[in-house]
């Protein structure tokens, strides 16, 4: 995915170099290269962000379950110690 982005930035920078003025070159670089590329990379990264969020939620849920199990007394253990 990143190799395509790097290649596109290269192509757009070559297009910008051939412009007649600095302002036109800057606008070409921004409007043809940077802005569209950030949108595409953001959209292509959405599945990974979703997986990361789900993994974090699952980890937090498991941690809460483990914490609840460690504080709750087990069913086979008496609540008070036996007297001697």
PDB file of N, CA and C in Angstrom:
ATOM      1  N   UNK A   1       0.827  -1.178   0.000  1.00  0.00           N
ATOM      2  CA  UNK A   1       0.000   0.000   0.000  1.00  0.00           C
ATOM      3  C   UNK A   1       0.883   1.257   0.000  1.00  0.00           C
ATOM      4  N   UNK A   2       1.947   1.240   0.778  1.00  0.00           N
ATOM      5  CA  UNK A   2       2.785   2.430   0.876  1.00  0.00           C
ATOM      6  C   UNK A   2       3.636   2.641  -0.369  1.00  0.00           C
ATOM      7  N   UNK A   3       3.976   1.572  -1.079  1.00  0.00           N
ATOM      8  CA  UNK A   3       4.780   1.737  -2.286  1.00  0.00           C
ATOM      9  C   UNK A   3       3.987   2.505  -3.351  1.00  0.00           C
ATOM     10  N   UNK A   4       2.686   2.264  -3.410  1.00  0.00           N
ATOM     11  CA  UNK A   4       1.837   3.001  -4.352  1.00  0.00           C
ATOM     12  C   UNK A   4       1.769   4.470  -3.949  1.00  0.00           C
ATOM     13  N   UNK A   5       1.673   4.734  -2.672  1.00  0.00           N
ATOM     14  CA  UNK A   5       1.631   6.116  -2.190  1.00  0.00           C
ATOM     15  C   UNK A   5       2.935   6.836  -2.502  1.00  0.00           C
ATOM     16  N   UNK A   6       4.051   6.167  -2.305  1.00  0.00           N
ATOM     17  CA  UNK A   6       5.348   6.778  -2.598  1.00  0.00           C
ATOM     18  C   UNK A   6       5.470   7.055  -4.095  1.00  0.00           C
ATOM     19  N   UNK A   7       5.043   6.096  -4.909  1.00  0.00           N
ATOM     20  CA  UNK A   7       5.099   6.289  -6.364  1.00  0.00           C
ATOM     21  C   UNK A   7       4.203   7.450  -6.796  1.00  0.00           C
ATOM     22  N   UNK A   8       3.028   7.558  -6.184  1.00  0.00           N
ATOM     23  CA  UNK A   8       2.126   8.646  -6.553  1.00  0.00           C
ATOM     24  C   UNK A   8       2.705   9.999  -6.164  1.00  0.00           C
ATOM     25  N   UNK A   9       3.313  10.087  -5.005  1.00  0.00           N
ATOM     26  CA  UNK A   9       3.961  11.336  -4.591  1.00  0.00           C
ATOM     27  C   UNK A   9       5.079  11.698  -5.564  1.00  0.00           C
ATOM     28  N   UNK A  10       5.812  10.694  -6.029  1.00  0.00           N
ATOM     29  CA  UNK A  10       6.875  10.938  -6.997  1.00  0.00           C
ATOM     30  C   UNK A  10       6.296  11.511  -8.299  1.00  0.00           C
ATOM     31  N   UNK A  11       5.237  10.883  -8.802  1.00  0.00           N
ATOM     32  CA  UNK A  11       4.605  11.349 -10.041  1.00  0.00           C
ATOM     33  C   UNK A  11       4.082  12.773  -9.879  1.00  0.00           C
ATOM     34  N   UNK A  12       3.433  13.043  -8.790  1.00  0.00           N
ATOM     35  CA  UNK A  12       2.876  14.380  -8.566  1.00  0.00           C
ATOM     36  C   UNK A  12       3.988  15.404  -8.390  1.00  0.00           C
ATOM     37  N   UNK A  13       5.073  15.032  -7.744  1.00  0.00           N
ATOM     38  CA  UNK A  13       6.177  15.989  -7.603  1.00  0.00           C
ATOM     39  C   UNK A  13       6.799  16.291  -8.966  1.00  0.00           C
ATOM     40  N   UNK A  14       6.882  15.308  -9.839  1.00  0.00           N
ATOM     41  CA  UNK A  14       7.373  15.562 -11.200  1.00  0.00           C
ATOM     42  C   UNK A  14       6.405  16.478 -11.964  1.00  0.00           C
ATOM     43  N   UNK A  15       5.115  16.299 -11.745  1.00  0.00           N
ATOM     44  CA  UNK A  15       4.132  17.191 -12.368  1.00  0.00           C
ATOM     45  C   UNK A  15       4.295  18.616 -11.833  1.00  0.00           C
ATOM     46  N   UNK A  16       4.529  18.730 -10.539  1.00  0.00           N
ATOM     47  CA  UNK A  16       4.669  20.048  -9.922  1.00  0.00           C
ATOM     48  C   UNK A  16       5.925  20.768 -10.415  1.00  0.00           C
ATOM     49  N   UNK A  17       6.980  20.013 -10.657  1.00  0.00           N
ATOM     50  CA  UNK A  17       8.227  20.620 -11.130  1.00  0.00           C
ATOM     51  C   UNK A  17       8.031  21.265 -12.501  1.00  0.00           C
ATOM     52  N   UNK A  18       7.172  20.682 -13.321  1.00  0.00           N
ATOM     53  CA  UNK A  18       6.986  21.207 -14.669  1.00  0.00           C
ATOM     54  C   UNK A  18       6.049  22.410 -14.729  1.00  0.00           C
ATOM     55  N   UNK A  19       5.456  22.795 -13.620  1.00  0.00           N
ATOM     56  CA  UNK A  19       4.558  23.956 -13.618  1.00  0.00           C
ATOM     57  C   UNK A  19       5.350  25.244 -13.836  1.00  0.00           C
ATOM     58  N   UNK A  20       4.672  26.256 -14.349  1.00  0.00           N
ATOM     59  CA  UNK A  20       5.347  27.505 -14.724  1.00  0.00           C
ATOM     60  C   UNK A  20       5.611  28.435 -13.537  1.00  0.00           C
ATOM     61  N   UNK A  21       4.858  28.303 -12.459  1.00  0.00           N
ATOM     62  CA  UNK A  21       5.099  29.176 -11.302  1.00  0.00           C
ATOM     63  C   UNK A  21       5.116  28.335 -10.021  1.00  0.00           C
ATOM     64  N   UNK A  22       5.650  28.938  -8.991  1.00  0.00           N
ATOM     65  CA  UNK A  22       5.752  28.247  -7.704  1.00  0.00           C
ATOM     66  C   UNK A  22       4.364  28.007  -7.113  1.00  0.00           C
ATOM     67  N   UNK A  23       3.477  28.973  -7.272  1.00  0.00           N
ATOM     68  CA  UNK A  23       2.117  28.831  -6.737  1.00  0.00           C
ATOM     69  C   UNK A  23       1.394  27.686  -7.436  1.00  0.00           C
ATOM     70  N   UNK A  24       1.525  27.609  -8.757  1.00  0.00           N
ATOM     71  CA  UNK A  24       0.896  26.525  -9.507  1.00  0.00           C
ATOM     72  C   UNK A  24       1.495  25.179  -9.114  1.00  0.00           C
ATOM     73  N   UNK A  25       2.800  25.150  -8.887  1.00  0.00           N
ATOM     74  CA  UNK A  25       3.460  23.910  -8.480  1.00  0.00           C
ATOM     75  C   UNK A  25       2.974  23.462  -7.105  1.00  0.00           C
ATOM     76  N   UNK A  26       2.857  24.409  -6.202  1.00  0.00           N
ATOM     77  CA  UNK A  26       2.377  24.083  -4.861  1.00  0.00           C
ATOM     78  C   UNK A  26       0.934  23.591  -4.886  1.00  0.00           C
ATOM     79  N   UNK A  27       0.107  24.258  -5.657  1.00  0.00           N
ATOM     80  CA  UNK A  27      -1.300  23.839  -5.757  1.00  0.00           C
ATOM     81  C   UNK A  27      -1.410  22.460  -6.416  1.00  0.00           C
ATOM     82  N   UNK A  28      -0.607  22.218  -7.440  1.00  0.00           N
ATOM     83  CA  UNK A  28      -0.612  20.902  -8.082  1.00  0.00           C
ATOM     84  C   UNK A  28      -0.207  19.826  -7.091  1.00  0.00           C
ATOM     85  N   UNK A  29       0.859  20.093  -6.345  1.00  0.00           N
ATOM     86  CA  UNK A  29       1.341  19.100  -5.388  1.00  0.00           C
ATOM     87  C   UNK A  29       0.306  18.824  -4.300  1.00  0.00           C
ATOM     88  N   UNK A  30      -0.324  19.872  -3.799  1.00  0.00           N
ATOM     89  CA  UNK A  30      -1.307  19.691  -2.733  1.00  0.00           C
ATOM     90  C   UNK A  30      -2.611  19.080  -3.245  1.00  0.00           C
ATOM     91  N   UNK A  31      -3.134  19.606  -4.353  1.00  0.00           N
ATOM     92  CA  UNK A  31      -4.454  19.175  -4.807  1.00  0.00           C
ATOM     93  C   UNK A  31      -4.443  17.845  -5.552  1.00  0.00           C
ATOM     94  N   UNK A  32      -3.339  17.517  -6.216  1.00  0.00           N
ATOM     95  CA  UNK A  32      -3.257  16.235  -6.908  1.00  0.00           C
ATOM     96  C   UNK A  32      -2.562  15.164  -6.081  1.00  0.00           C
ATOM     97  N   UNK A  33      -1.772  15.579  -5.115  1.00  0.00           N
ATOM     98  CA  UNK A  33      -0.968  14.606  -4.392  1.00  0.00           C
ATOM     99  C   UNK A  33      -1.327  14.426  -2.937  1.00  0.00           C
ATOM    100  N   UNK A  34      -1.119  15.449  -2.146  1.00  0.00           N
ATOM    101  CA  UNK A  34      -1.200  15.306  -0.693  1.00  0.00           C
ATOM    102  C   UNK A  34      -2.634  15.076  -0.215  1.00  0.00           C
ATOM    103  N   UNK A  35      -3.553  15.920  -0.619  1.00  0.00           N
ATOM    104  CA  UNK A  35      -4.927  15.794  -0.121  1.00  0.00           C
ATOM    105  C   UNK A  35      -5.597  14.480  -0.537  1.00  0.00           C
ATOM    106  N   UNK A  36      -5.570  14.114  -1.827  1.00  0.00           N
ATOM    107  CA  UNK A  36      -6.196  12.840  -2.200  1.00  0.00           C
ATOM    108  C   UNK A  36      -5.505  11.633  -1.560  1.00  0.00           C
ATOM    109  N   UNK A  37      -4.186  11.718  -1.439  1.00  0.00           N
ATOM    110  CA  UNK A  37      -3.449  10.594  -0.863  1.00  0.00           C
ATOM    111  C   UNK A  37      -3.776  10.403   0.616  1.00  0.00           C
ATOM    112  N   UNK A  38      -3.936  11.492   1.356  1.00  0.00           N
ATOM    113  CA  UNK A  38      -4.300  11.344   2.766  1.00  0.00           C
ATOM    114  C   UNK A  38      -5.685  10.718   2.909  1.00  0.00           C
ATOM    115  N   UNK A  39      -6.611  11.089   2.042  1.00  0.00           N
ATOM    116  CA  UNK A  39      -7.956  10.509   2.103  1.00  0.00           C
ATOM    117  C   UNK A  39      -7.909   9.021   1.790  1.00  0.00           C
ATOM    118  N   UNK A  40      -7.183   8.649   0.738  1.00  0.00           N
ATOM    119  CA  UNK A  40      -7.094   7.234   0.347  1.00  0.00           C
ATOM    120  C   UNK A  40      -6.411   6.411   1.437  1.00  0.00           C
ATOM    121  N   UNK A  41      -5.312   6.914   1.977  1.00  0.00           N
ATOM    122  CA  UNK A  41      -4.618   6.163   3.030  1.00  0.00           C
ATOM    123  C   UNK A  41      -5.475   6.038   4.287  1.00  0.00           C
ATOM    124  N   UNK A  42      -6.230   7.075   4.608  1.00  0.00           N
ATOM    125  CA  UNK A  42      -7.128   6.999   5.765  1.00  0.00           C
ATOM    126  C   UNK A  42      -8.192   5.933   5.545  1.00  0.00           C
ATOM    127  N   UNK A  43      -8.795   5.922   4.362  1.00  0.00           N
ATOM    128  CA  UNK A  43      -9.841   4.932   4.076  1.00  0.00           C
ATOM    129  C   UNK A  43      -9.281   3.520   4.032  1.00  0.00           C
ATOM    130  N   UNK A  44      -8.082   3.363   3.518  1.00  0.00           N
ATOM    131  CA  UNK A  44      -7.491   2.028   3.445  1.00  0.00           C
ATOM    132  C   UNK A  44      -7.029   1.541   4.818  1.00  0.00           C
ATOM    133  N   UNK A  45      -6.800   2.448   5.741  1.00  0.00           N
ATOM    134  CA  UNK A  45      -6.394   2.062   7.088  1.00  0.00           C
ATOM    135  C   UNK A  45      -7.557   1.777   8.015  1.00  0.00           C
ATOM    136  N   UNK A  46      -8.786   1.985   7.560  1.00  0.00           N
ATOM    137  CA  UNK A  46      -9.966   1.788   8.396  1.00  0.00           C
ATOM    138  C   UNK A  46     -10.093   0.364   8.930  1.00  0.00           C
ATOM    139  N   UNK A  47      -9.917  -0.681   8.124  1.00  0.00           N
ATOM    140  CA  UNK A  47     -10.029  -2.042   8.675  1.00  0.00           C
ATOM    141  C   UNK A  47      -9.024  -2.317   9.795  1.00  0.00           C
ATOM    142  N   UNK A  48      -7.800  -1.822   9.658  1.00  0.00           N
ATOM    143  CA  UNK A  48      -6.805  -2.039  10.704  1.00  0.00           C
ATOM    144  C   UNK A  48      -7.183  -1.302  11.981  1.00  0.00           C
ATOM    145  N   UNK A  49      -7.674  -0.077  11.857  1.00  0.00           N
ATOM    146  CA  UNK A  49      -8.114   0.654  13.052  1.00  0.00           C
ATOM    147  C   UNK A  49      -9.274  -0.066  13.724  1.00  0.00           C
ATOM    148  N   UNK A  50     -10.176  -0.649  12.930  1.00  0.00           N
ATOM    149  CA  UNK A  50     -11.304  -1.382  13.494  1.00  0.00           C
ATOM    150  C   UNK A  50     -10.812  -2.616  14.248  1.00  0.00           C
ATOM    151  N   UNK A  51      -9.866  -3.342  13.656  1.00  0.00           N
ATOM    152  CA  UNK A  51      -9.311  -4.522  14.339  1.00  0.00           C
ATOM    153  C   UNK A  51      -8.607  -4.126  15.628  1.00  0.00           C
ATOM    154  N   UNK A  52      -7.850  -3.036  15.605  1.00  0.00           N
ATOM    155  CA  UNK A  52      -7.162  -2.572  16.814  1.00  0.00           C
ATOM    156  C   UNK A  52      -8.152  -2.191  17.904  1.00  0.00           C
ATOM    157  N   UNK A  53      -9.246  -1.505  17.520  1.00  0.00           N
ATOM    158  CA  UNK A  53     -10.252  -1.106  18.503  1.00  0.00           C
ATOM    159  C   UNK A  53     -10.930  -2.334  19.101  1.00  0.00           C
ATOM    160  N   UNK A  54     -11.281  -3.321  18.268  1.00  0.00           N
ATOM    161  CA  UNK A  54     -11.919  -4.539  18.764  1.00  0.00           C
ATOM    162  C   UNK A  54     -10.975  -5.317  19.674  1.00  0.00           C
ATOM    163  N   UNK A  55      -9.694  -5.356  19.319  1.00  0.00           N
ATOM    164  CA  UNK A  55      -8.714  -6.054  20.153  1.00  0.00           C
ATOM    165  C   UNK A  55      -8.580  -5.374  21.509  1.00  0.00           C
ATOM    166  N   UNK A  56      -8.588  -4.048  21.526  1.00  0.00           N
ATOM    167  CA  UNK A  56      -8.484  -3.315  22.785  1.00  0.00           C
ATOM    168  C   UNK A  56      -9.733  -3.523  23.643  1.00  0.00           C
ATOM    169  N   UNK A  57     -10.915  -3.518  23.013  1.00  0.00           N
ATOM    170  CA  UNK A  57     -12.151  -3.753  23.759  1.00  0.00           C
ATOM    171  C   UNK A  57     -12.181  -5.161  24.342  1.00  0.00           C
ATOM    172  N   UNK A  58     -11.731  -6.136  23.565  1.00  0.00           N
ATOM    173  CA  UNK A  58     -11.715  -7.526  24.043  1.00  0.00           C
ATOM    174  C   UNK A  58     -10.728  -7.669  25.196  1.00  0.00           C
ATOM    175  N   UNK A  59      -9.589  -7.038  25.077  1.00  0.00           N
ATOM    176  CA  UNK A  59      -8.596  -7.107  26.142  1.00  0.00           C
ATOM    177  C   UNK A  59      -9.116  -6.447  27.416  1.00  0.00           C
ATOM    178  N   UNK A  60      -9.796  -5.312  27.287  1.00  0.00           N
ATOM    179  CA  UNK A  60     -10.361  -4.640  28.467  1.00  0.00           C
ATOM    180  C   UNK A  60     -11.461  -5.488  29.089  1.00  0.00           C
ATOM    181  N   UNK A  61     -12.276  -6.128  28.259  1.00  0.00           N
ATOM    182  CA  UNK A  61     -13.342  -6.986  28.769  1.00  0.00           C
ATOM    183  C   UNK A  61     -12.760  -8.198  29.509  1.00  0.00           C
ATOM    184  N   UNK A  62     -11.719  -8.822  28.949  1.00  0.00           N
ATOM    185  CA  UNK A  62     -11.092  -9.964  29.616  1.00  0.00           C
ATOM    186  C   UNK A  62     -10.434  -9.545  30.924  1.00  0.00           C
ATOM    187  N   UNK A  63      -9.819  -8.372  30.926  1.00  0.00           N
ATOM    188  CA  UNK A  63      -9.196  -7.876  32.149  1.00  0.00           C
ATOM    189  C   UNK A  63     -10.243  -7.631  33.228  1.00  0.00           C
ATOM    190  N   UNK A  64     -11.385  -7.086  32.850  1.00  0.00           N
ATOM    191  CA  UNK A  64     -12.459  -6.853  33.818  1.00  0.00           C
ATOM    192  C   UNK A  64     -13.014  -8.172  34.343  1.00  0.00           C
ATOM    193  N   UNK A  65     -13.140  -9.167  33.470  1.00  0.00           N
ATOM    194  CA  UNK A  65     -13.621 -10.482  33.905  1.00  0.00           C
ATOM    195  C   UNK A  65     -12.629 -11.126  34.864  1.00  0.00           C
ATOM    196  N   UNK A  66     -11.343 -11.049  34.556  1.00  0.00           N
ATOM    197  CA  UNK A  66     -10.333 -11.625  35.440  1.00  0.00           C
ATOM    198  C   UNK A  66     -10.316 -10.919  36.790  1.00  0.00           C
ATOM    199  N   UNK A  67     -10.489  -9.624  36.762  1.00  0.00           N
ATOM    200  CA  UNK A  67     -10.517  -8.855  38.003  1.00  0.00           C
ATOM    201  C   UNK A  67     -11.738  -9.233  38.839  1.00  0.00           C
ATOM    202  N   UNK A  68     -12.876  -9.419  38.164  1.00  0.00           N
ATOM    203  CA  UNK A  68     -14.092  -9.801  38.887  1.00  0.00           C
ATOM    204  C   UNK A  68     -13.963 -11.209  39.461  1.00  0.00           C
ATOM    205  N   UNK A  69     -13.339 -12.112  38.723  1.00  0.00           N
ATOM    206  CA  UNK A  69     -13.167 -13.479  39.216  1.00  0.00           C
ATOM    207  C   UNK A  69     -12.171 -13.549  40.365  1.00  0.00           C
ATOM    208  N   UNK A  70     -11.152 -12.700  40.331  1.00  0.00           N
ATOM    209  CA  UNK A  70     -10.160 -12.760  41.400  1.00  0.00           C
ATOM    210  C   UNK A  70     -10.695 -12.163  42.704  1.00  0.00           C
ATOM    211  N   UNK A  71     -11.637 -11.245  42.636  1.00  0.00           N
ATOM    212  CA  UNK A  71     -12.179 -10.650  43.853  1.00  0.00           C
ATOM    213  C   UNK A  71     -13.374 -11.431  44.387  1.00  0.00           C
ATOM    214  N   UNK A  72     -14.068 -12.173  43.537  1.00  0.00           N
ATOM    215  CA  UNK A  72     -15.232 -12.935  43.991  1.00  0.00           C
ATOM    216  C   UNK A  72     -14.762 -14.244  44.636  1.00  0.00           C
ATOM    217  N   UNK A  73     -15.385 -14.641  45.766  1.00  0.00           N
ATOM    218  CA  UNK A  73     -15.004 -15.912  46.386  1.00  0.00           C
ATOM    219  C   UNK A  73     -15.498 -17.083  45.533  1.00  0.00           C
ATOM    220  N   UNK A  74     -14.712 -18.123  45.530  1.00  0.00           N
ATOM    221  CA  UNK A  74     -15.091 -19.316  44.768  1.00  0.00           C
ATOM    222  C   UNK A  74     -16.233 -20.032  45.477  1.00  0.00           C
ATOM    223  N   UNK A  75     -17.018 -20.807  44.765  1.00  0.00           N
ATOM    224  CA  UNK A  75     -18.200 -21.472  45.305  1.00  0.00           C
ATOM    225  C   UNK A  75     -17.814 -22.594  46.277  1.00  0.00           C
ATOM    226  N   UNK A  76     -16.682 -23.252  46.062  1.00  0.00           N
ATOM    227  CA  UNK A  76     -16.315 -24.375  46.929  1.00  0.00           C
ATOM    228  C   UNK A  76     -15.533 -23.934  48.164  1.00  0.00           C
ATOM    229  N   UNK A  77     -15.171 -22.674  48.258  1.00  0.00           N
ATOM    230  CA  UNK A  77     -14.466 -22.186  49.421  1.00  0.00           C
ATOM    231  C   UNK A  77     -15.448 -21.554  50.398  1.00  0.00           C
ATOM    232  N   UNK A  78     -15.315 -21.840  51.666  1.00  0.00           N
ATOM    233  CA  UNK A  78     -16.211 -21.209  52.644  1.00  0.00           C
ATOM    234  C   UNK A  78     -15.882 -19.732  52.795  1.00  0.00           C
ATOM    235  N   UNK A  79     -16.888 -18.953  53.169  1.00  0.00           N
ATOM    236  CA  UNK A  79     -16.703 -17.522  53.337  1.00  0.00           C
ATOM    237  C   UNK A  79     -15.881 -17.198  54.567  1.00  0.00           C
ATOM    238  N   UNK A  80     -16.048 -17.995  55.621  1.00  0.00           N
ATOM    239  CA  UNK A  80     -15.291 -17.786  56.843  1.00  0.00           C
ATOM    240  C   UNK A  80     -14.386 -19.003  57.075  1.00  0.00           C
ATOM    241  N   UNK A  81     -13.245 -18.784  57.650  1.00  0.00           N
ATOM    242  CA  UNK A  81     -12.366 -19.940  57.902  1.00  0.00           C
ATOM    243  C   UNK A  81     -12.989 -20.850  58.973  1.00  0.00           C
ATOM    244  N   UNK A  82     -12.789 -22.147  58.857  1.00  0.00           N
ATOM    245  CA  UNK A  82     -13.342 -23.087  59.861  1.00  0.00           C
ATOM    246  C   UNK A  82     -12.684 -22.877  61.219  1.00  0.00           C
ATOM    247  N   UNK A  83     -13.484 -23.077  62.282  1.00  0.00           N
ATOM    248  CA  UNK A  83     -12.962 -22.926  63.641  1.00  0.00           C
ATOM    249  C   UNK A  83     -12.297 -24.206  64.063  1.00  0.00           C
ATOM    250  N   UNK A  84     -11.287 -24.115  64.916  1.00  0.00           N
ATOM    251  CA  UNK A  84     -10.580 -25.305  65.406  1.00  0.00           C
ATOM    252  C   UNK A  84     -10.914 -25.574  66.830  1.00  0.00           C
TER     253      UNK A  84
END
